[in-house]
Short mmCIF file of C-alpha atoms in Angstrom, two decimals:
data_model
loop_
_atom_site.label_atom_id
_atom_site.label_comp_id
_atom_site.label_asym_id
_atom_site.label_seq_id
_atom_site.Cartn_x
_atom_site.Cartn_y
_atom_site.Cartn_z
CA UNK A 221 0.00 0.00 0.00
CA UNK A 222 2.81 2.41 0.88
CA UNK A 223 4.66 1.55 -2.33
CA UNK A 224 1.51 2.08 -4.44
CA UNK A 225 0.94 5.47 -2.79
CA UNK A 226 4.58 6.38 -3.40
CA UNK A 227 4.32 5.54 -7.11
CA UNK A 228 1.23 7.75 -7.35
CA UNK A 229 2.97 10.67 -5.57
CA UNK A 230 6.07 10.33 -7.75
CA UNK A 231 3.91 10.36 -10.88
CA UNK A 232 2.21 13.55 -9.70
CA UNK A 233 5.59 15.20 -9.09
CA UNK A 234 7.24 13.89 -12.28
CA UNK A 235 7.68 17.36 -13.79
CA UNK A 236 9.40 18.68 -10.66
CA UNK A 237 11.94 15.89 -10.21
CA UNK A 238 15.62 16.87 -10.60
CA UNK A 239 14.64 20.51 -11.06
CA UNK A 240 16.45 22.01 -8.04
CA UNK A 241 15.37 25.65 -7.89
CA UNK A 242 14.55 25.57 -11.57
CA UNK A 243 10.84 25.23 -10.83
CA UNK A 244 8.55 26.83 -8.27
CA UNK A 245 8.72 25.30 -4.79
CA UNK A 246 5.75 22.92 -4.61
CA UNK A 247 4.90 21.82 -1.05
CA UNK A 248 1.73 20.15 -2.36
CA UNK A 249 3.93 17.71 -4.30
CA UNK A 250 6.81 17.40 -1.85
CA UNK A 251 4.53 16.95 1.19
CA UNK A 252 3.26 13.48 0.21
CA UNK A 253 6.80 12.30 -0.56
CA UNK A 254 7.92 13.66 2.81
CA UNK A 255 5.12 11.69 4.49
CA UNK A 256 6.30 8.53 2.71
CA UNK A 257 9.77 9.21 4.09
CA UNK A 258 8.39 9.54 7.63
CA UNK A 259 6.47 6.27 7.43
CA UNK A 260 9.17 4.27 5.65
CA UNK A 261 11.80 5.45 8.13
CA UNK A 262 9.55 4.49 11.04
CA UNK A 263 9.11 0.99 9.57
CA UNK A 264 12.87 0.72 9.05
CA UNK A 265 13.59 1.68 12.67
CA UNK A 266 11.17 -1.01 13.85
CA UNK A 267 12.75 -3.67 11.63
CA UNK A 268 16.26 -2.79 12.76
CA UNK A 269 15.37 -2.97 16.45
CA UNK A 270 13.76 -6.40 16.14
CA UNK A 271 16.33 -7.75 13.63
CA UNK A 272 13.82 -8.23 10.84
CA UNK A 273 15.86 -8.91 7.71
CA UNK A 274 15.18 -10.37 4.30
CA UNK A 275 13.23 -8.98 1.37
CA UNK A 276 10.96 -6.72 3.44
CA UNK A 277 13.90 -4.99 5.10
CA UNK A 278 15.71 -4.54 1.77
CA UNK A 279 12.55 -3.20 0.15
CA UNK A 280 11.90 -0.59 2.87
CA UNK A 281 15.60 0.39 2.89
CA UNK A 282 15.57 0.88 -0.87
CA UNK A 283 12.36 2.92 -0.65
CA UNK A 284 13.94 5.27 1.90
CA UNK A 285 17.11 5.71 -0.19
CA UNK A 286 15.31 6.31 -3.49
CA UNK A 287 12.72 8.62 -1.94
CA UNK A 288 15.47 10.64 -0.24
CA UNK A 289 17.17 11.03 -3.61
CA UNK A 290 13.93 12.29 -5.17
CA UNK A 291 13.37 14.74 -2.32
CA UNK A 292 16.90 16.08 -2.76
CA UNK A 293 16.30 16.46 -6.48
CA UNK A 294 13.30 18.69 -5.71
CA UNK A 295 15.16 20.79 -3.16
CA UNK A 296 13.94 19.03 0.00
CA UNK A 297 16.74 18.37 2.48
CA UNK A 298 14.96 18.47 5.85
CA UNK A 299 13.23 15.10 5.61
CA UNK A 300 16.41 13.51 4.31
CA UNK A 301 18.23 14.75 7.42
CA UNK A 302 15.33 13.41 9.49
CA UNK A 303 15.92 9.88 8.20
CA UNK A 304 19.68 10.13 8.68
CA UNK A 305 19.28 11.41 12.23
CA UNK A 306 16.88 8.64 13.26
CA UNK A 307 19.08 5.88 11.92
CA UNK A 308 22.30 7.37 13.29
CA UNK A 309 20.88 7.84 16.81
CA UNK A 310 19.60 4.27 16.78
CA UNK A 311 22.98 2.98 15.59
CA UNK A 312 24.88 4.95 18.26
CA UNK A 313 22.71 3.62 21.08
CA UNK A 314 22.88 0.02 19.91
CA UNK A 315 26.33 -0.40 18.33
CA UNK A 316 28.56 2.64 18.84
CA UNK A 317 28.79 3.27 22.55
CA UNK A 318 32.59 3.65 22.63
CA UNK A 319 33.99 7.20 22.14
CA UNK A 320 36.07 6.27 19.08
CA UNK A 321 33.09 4.74 17.31
CA UNK A 322 30.96 7.78 18.13
CA UNK A 323 33.68 10.02 16.71
CA UNK A 324 33.47 8.08 13.44
CA UNK A 325 29.71 8.56 13.41
CA UNK A 326 30.08 12.30 14.02
CA UNK A 327 32.51 12.47 11.10
CA UNK A 328 29.89 10.83 8.89
CA UNK A 329 27.30 13.34 10.13
CA UNK A 330 29.63 16.24 9.28
CA UNK A 331 30.18 14.89 5.77
CA UNK A 332 26.41 14.41 5.34
CA UNK A 333 25.71 18.03 6.34
CA UNK A 334 28.47 19.19 4.01
CA UNK A 335 26.98 17.17 1.18
CA UNK A 336 23.51 18.62 1.77
CA UNK A 337 24.96 22.14 1.83
CA UNK A 338 26.50 21.40 -1.57
CA UNK A 339 23.07 20.27 -2.76
CA UNK A 340 21.79 23.67 -1.64
CA UNK A 341 24.36 25.42 -3.87
CA UNK A 342 23.28 23.23 -6.77
CA UNK A 343 19.66 24.19 -6.11
CA UNK A 344 20.61 27.85 -6.51
CA UNK A 345 22.02 27.13 -9.95
CA UNK A 346 25.26 29.00 -9.20
CA UNK A 347 28.87 28.14 -9.89
CA UNK A 348 30.36 26.03 -7.12
CA UNK A 349 32.18 27.98 -4.43
CA UNK A 350 33.14 26.91 -0.90
CA UNK A 351 31.95 30.25 0.49
CA UNK A 352 28.52 29.54 -0.95
CA UNK A 353 28.57 26.11 0.69
CA UNK A 354 29.30 27.71 4.07
CA UNK A 355 26.59 30.34 3.58
CA UNK A 356 24.08 27.64 2.61
CA UNK A 357 24.92 25.61 5.71
CA UNK A 358 24.51 28.63 8.01
CA UNK A 359 21.53 30.24 6.28
CA UNK A 360 18.94 27.89 7.76
CA UNK A 361 19.63 28.59 11.47
CA UNK A 362 20.10 32.31 10.80
CA UNK A 363 16.78 32.62 8.96
CA UNK A 364 15.06 30.60 11.67
CA UNK A 365 16.45 32.85 14.40
CA UNK A 366 14.96 35.93 12.70
CA UNK A 367 11.48 34.73 13.66
CA UNK A 368 12.54 34.44 17.31
CA UNK A 369 14.07 37.92 17.39
CA UNK A 370 11.13 39.55 15.63
CA UNK A 371 8.58 37.95 17.96
CA UNK A 372 10.44 38.74 21.18
CA UNK A 373 11.03 42.36 20.18
CA UNK A 374 7.39 42.95 19.26
CA UNK A 375 6.15 43.89 22.70
CA UNK A 376 5.02 42.48 26.03
CA UNK A 377 4.78 38.68 26.06
CA UNK A 378 1.87 37.15 27.99
CA UNK A 379 2.51 34.65 30.82
CA UNK A 380 -0.23 32.31 29.55
CA UNK A 381 -2.01 32.00 26.21
CA UNK A 382 -4.62 29.72 24.69
CA UNK A 383 -2.65 27.46 22.28
CA UNK A 384 -4.94 27.91 19.29
CA UNK A 385 -2.11 27.34 16.81
CA UNK A 386 -1.05 24.16 18.63
CA UNK A 387 -4.57 22.72 18.88
CA UNK A 388 -5.42 23.79 15.33
CA UNK A 389 -2.64 21.56 14.04
CA UNK A 390 -5.13 18.67 14.32
CA UNK A 391 -6.63 19.94 11.05
CA UNK A 392 -3.29 19.24 9.42
CA UNK A 393 -3.65 15.54 10.29
CA UNK A 394 -6.32 15.23 7.59
CA UNK A 395 -4.82 14.38 4.16
CA UNK A 396 -4.93 17.23 1.65
CA UNK A 397 -6.96 15.09 -0.73
CA UNK A 398 -9.93 15.42 1.66
CA UNK A 399 -9.41 19.12 2.54
CA UNK A 400 -7.51 20.76 -0.35
CA UNK A 401 -7.56 24.22 1.27
CA UNK A 402 -6.69 23.11 4.80
CA UNK A 403 -3.67 25.44 4.98
CA UNK A 404 -6.08 28.39 4.95
CA UNK A 405 -7.87 26.89 7.97
CA UNK A 406 -4.79 26.52 10.20
CA UNK A 407 -4.56 29.17 12.96
CA UNK A 408 -1.58 31.50 12.65
CA UNK A 409 0.89 32.34 15.41
CA UNK A 410 0.53 36.00 14.46
CA UNK A 411 -2.98 36.57 13.04
CA UNK A 412 -2.42 40.31 12.63
CA UNK A 413 0.90 39.82 10.85
CA UNK A 414 2.66 42.41 13.00
CA UNK A 415 5.03 40.45 15.25
CA UNK A 416 6.39 37.43 13.41
CA UNK A 417 8.86 37.66 10.55
CA UNK A 418 9.54 34.14 9.24
CA UNK A 419 11.74 34.18 6.12
CA UNK A 420 10.80 31.22 3.88
CA UNK A 421 8.47 29.98 6.66
CA UNK A 422 11.29 29.27 9.13
CA UNK A 423 9.75 29.51 12.62
CA UNK A 424 11.97 29.16 15.69
CA UNK A 425 10.71 26.94 18.50
CA UNK A 426 10.95 29.85 20.99
CA UNK A 427 8.52 31.98 18.99
CA UNK A 428 6.27 28.94 18.50
CA UNK A 429 6.23 28.29 22.26
CA UNK A 430 5.64 31.90 23.29
CA UNK A 431 2.98 32.39 20.62
CA UNK A 432 1.09 29.31 21.76
CA UNK A 433 1.53 29.08 25.51
CA UNK A 434 3.11 32.31 26.80
CA UNK A 435 6.18 32.41 29.04
CA UNK A 436 4.95 30.36 32.02
CA UNK A 437 2.81 28.12 29.84
CA UNK A 438 5.90 27.31 27.76
CA UNK A 439 7.70 26.08 30.89
CA UNK A 440 4.77 23.77 31.66
CA UNK A 441 4.79 22.46 28.09
CA UNK A 442 8.55 21.83 28.17
CA UNK A 443 8.20 19.85 31.42
CA UNK A 444 5.51 17.53 30.07
CA UNK A 445 7.13 17.19 26.65
CA UNK A 446 10.44 16.17 28.24
CA UNK A 447 8.58 13.64 30.40
CA UNK A 448 6.89 12.29 27.26
CA UNK A 449 10.22 11.81 25.45
CA UNK A 450 11.76 10.13 28.49
CA UNK A 451 8.79 7.78 28.66
CA UNK A 452 9.30 6.80 25.02
CA UNK A 453 12.97 6.08 25.72
CA UNK A 454 12.21 3.68 28.58
CA UNK A 455 9.70 1.55 26.68
CA UNK A 456 12.68 -0.69 25.82
CA UNK A 457 15.98 -1.20 27.64
CA UNK A 458 17.89 -0.48 24.44
CA UNK A 459 15.68 2.47 23.54
CA UNK A 460 12.40 2.17 21.64
CA UNK A 461 12.33 2.56 17.87
CA UNK A 462 9.62 5.24 18.13
CA UNK A 463 11.85 7.24 20.46
CA UNK A 464 14.46 7.41 17.70
CA UNK A 465 11.72 8.54 15.31
CA UNK A 466 10.90 11.38 17.72
CA UNK A 467 14.59 12.32 17.99
CA UNK A 468 14.80 12.71 14.23
CA UNK A 469 11.96 15.23 14.25
CA UNK A 470 13.47 17.51 16.89
CA UNK A 471 16.37 19.26 15.13
CA UNK A 472 14.89 19.71 11.66
CA UNK A 473 11.15 20.12 12.25
CA UNK A 474 10.72 21.02 15.92
CA UNK A 475 13.19 23.92 15.61
CA UNK A 476 12.09 25.15 12.20
CA UNK A 477 8.48 24.54 11.21
CA UNK A 478 6.59 25.13 14.43
CA UNK A 479 3.86 22.89 15.76
CA UNK A 480 1.68 22.71 12.65
CA UNK A 481 4.17 20.42 10.91
CA UNK A 482 5.76 18.86 13.98
CA UNK A 483 2.46 17.65 15.48
CA UNK A 484 1.41 16.11 12.18
CA UNK A 485 4.74 14.29 11.82
CA UNK A 486 4.92 13.27 15.49
CA UNK A 487 1.33 12.32 16.25
CA UNK A 488 -0.51 12.13 12.91
CA UNK A 489 1.97 10.31 10.69
CA UNK A 490 3.84 8.93 13.71
CA UNK A 491 2.09 7.91 16.93
CA UNK A 492 -1.29 7.07 15.40
CA UNK A 493 0.35 4.91 12.71
CA UNK A 494 2.55 3.28 15.38
CA UNK A 495 -0.53 2.33 17.42
CA UNK A 496 -2.13 0.86 14.29
CA UNK A 497 1.04 -1.16 13.61
CA UNK A 498 1.13 -2.50 17.17
CA UNK A 499 -2.54 -3.40 16.94
CA UNK A 500 -2.02 -5.20 13.62
CA UNK A 501 0.90 -7.10 15.15
CA UNK A 502 -1.24 -8.27 18.07
CA UNK A 503 -3.94 -9.48 15.67
CA UNK A 504 -1.30 -11.44 13.80
CA UNK A 505 0.10 -12.97 17.00
CA UNK A 506 -3.34 -14.16 18.02
CA UNK A 507 -3.81 -16.38 15.00
CA UNK A 508 -3.28 -19.99 15.92
CA UNK A 509 -1.34 -22.45 13.82
CA UNK A 510 -4.58 -23.61 12.25
CA UNK A 511 -5.33 -20.11 11.06
CA UNK A 512 -8.15 -19.41 13.50
CA UNK A 513 -8.24 -16.40 15.81
CA UNK A 514 -7.72 -17.47 19.41
CA UNK A 515 -8.59 -14.07 20.94
CA UNK A 516 -10.51 -11.12 19.70
CA UNK A 517 -9.05 -8.18 21.58
CA UNK A 518 -6.43 -6.10 19.79
CA UNK A 519 -4.68 -3.56 21.98
CA UNK A 520 -4.82 -3.93 25.78
#
C-alpha cells in the first residue's frame, strides 16, 4: 500500500523531479513524498530494532534511499536529514557506545551536512564555491532565528495564552486530498501579521512556544514534553524505535516549522500509525497455527 501510494505521488511530481530551484517550490507535491519518508523510516527503525531482515527490510531500505534522492532532487533536504538522524541515533545507542566509534559517526554526520549544503548550492544554480557552501549551511539557522528575534522584540509577552495554533494543528492531520484548502484553515501564530517575521516559513521553537503558551505556559509544556520523550525512551531497555523517530523530528522540524508540521509528523503520521502497527501485530500474534483467531481483543 505504501509503495503504491509512493508511485502515485512520484507520478504527480514527475515534472518537478531533478529541477532544483529551476521550478517553483511545490509543497503540495513534496509533502506526500515527505510523508512517505516519515512512514518508511519508522518501519525501518522497527525492523532494525527487532532484527527483521530479508526482502521486506531490503525493500523498505531501498524505498527510503530512493525517496530521499527524489526529495533532494526537488530541493527538499529536511526530511532527508530526518531519516539520517533517526538511523544514526539508533545505531549509536545500539552499536557505537565507545567514544572512538561515536567520533566516526560524528565524522559521517559532518560529511552528510556538508553534502547537503553542496546540494543547496546546486539548487541555486550558481557556480560552485566553498563560500557559498558555508553560507548555505549557516543560512537555515540564521533565517530561523529571525522569527525568534522579531517575535520577542514585538512587545510584552503574555505569561499564559490559549494554544490555538497548537490545537489547530489537528486539522493538518487530515490528508490534503480530503481538505484541499486546509492550509487556509490553520490558525496562525501571528494573526495580525505584526510580530512574526519568518523568512521562507522558518519559525523558531521559541517563537512557537511563546505564541502558543506564553512564558509560564511554555515552561509547563517543556516539562511535560520532556517527560513524554523520556517515557518513550524507557519503553525498551535499548531504547524504543519510536523514540528514535521522535529524535529525528526535533532538530529539523521542531526547531524550524513550528507545531503545525511537527504535530502532524509526530502524532498524525507517527504515533497514530505506530498504534495501528502495534494493533495489527497483536492481531497477527493471536492467529493460531490452524489459522483461526484465538482471541478477539487487539490492543490492551
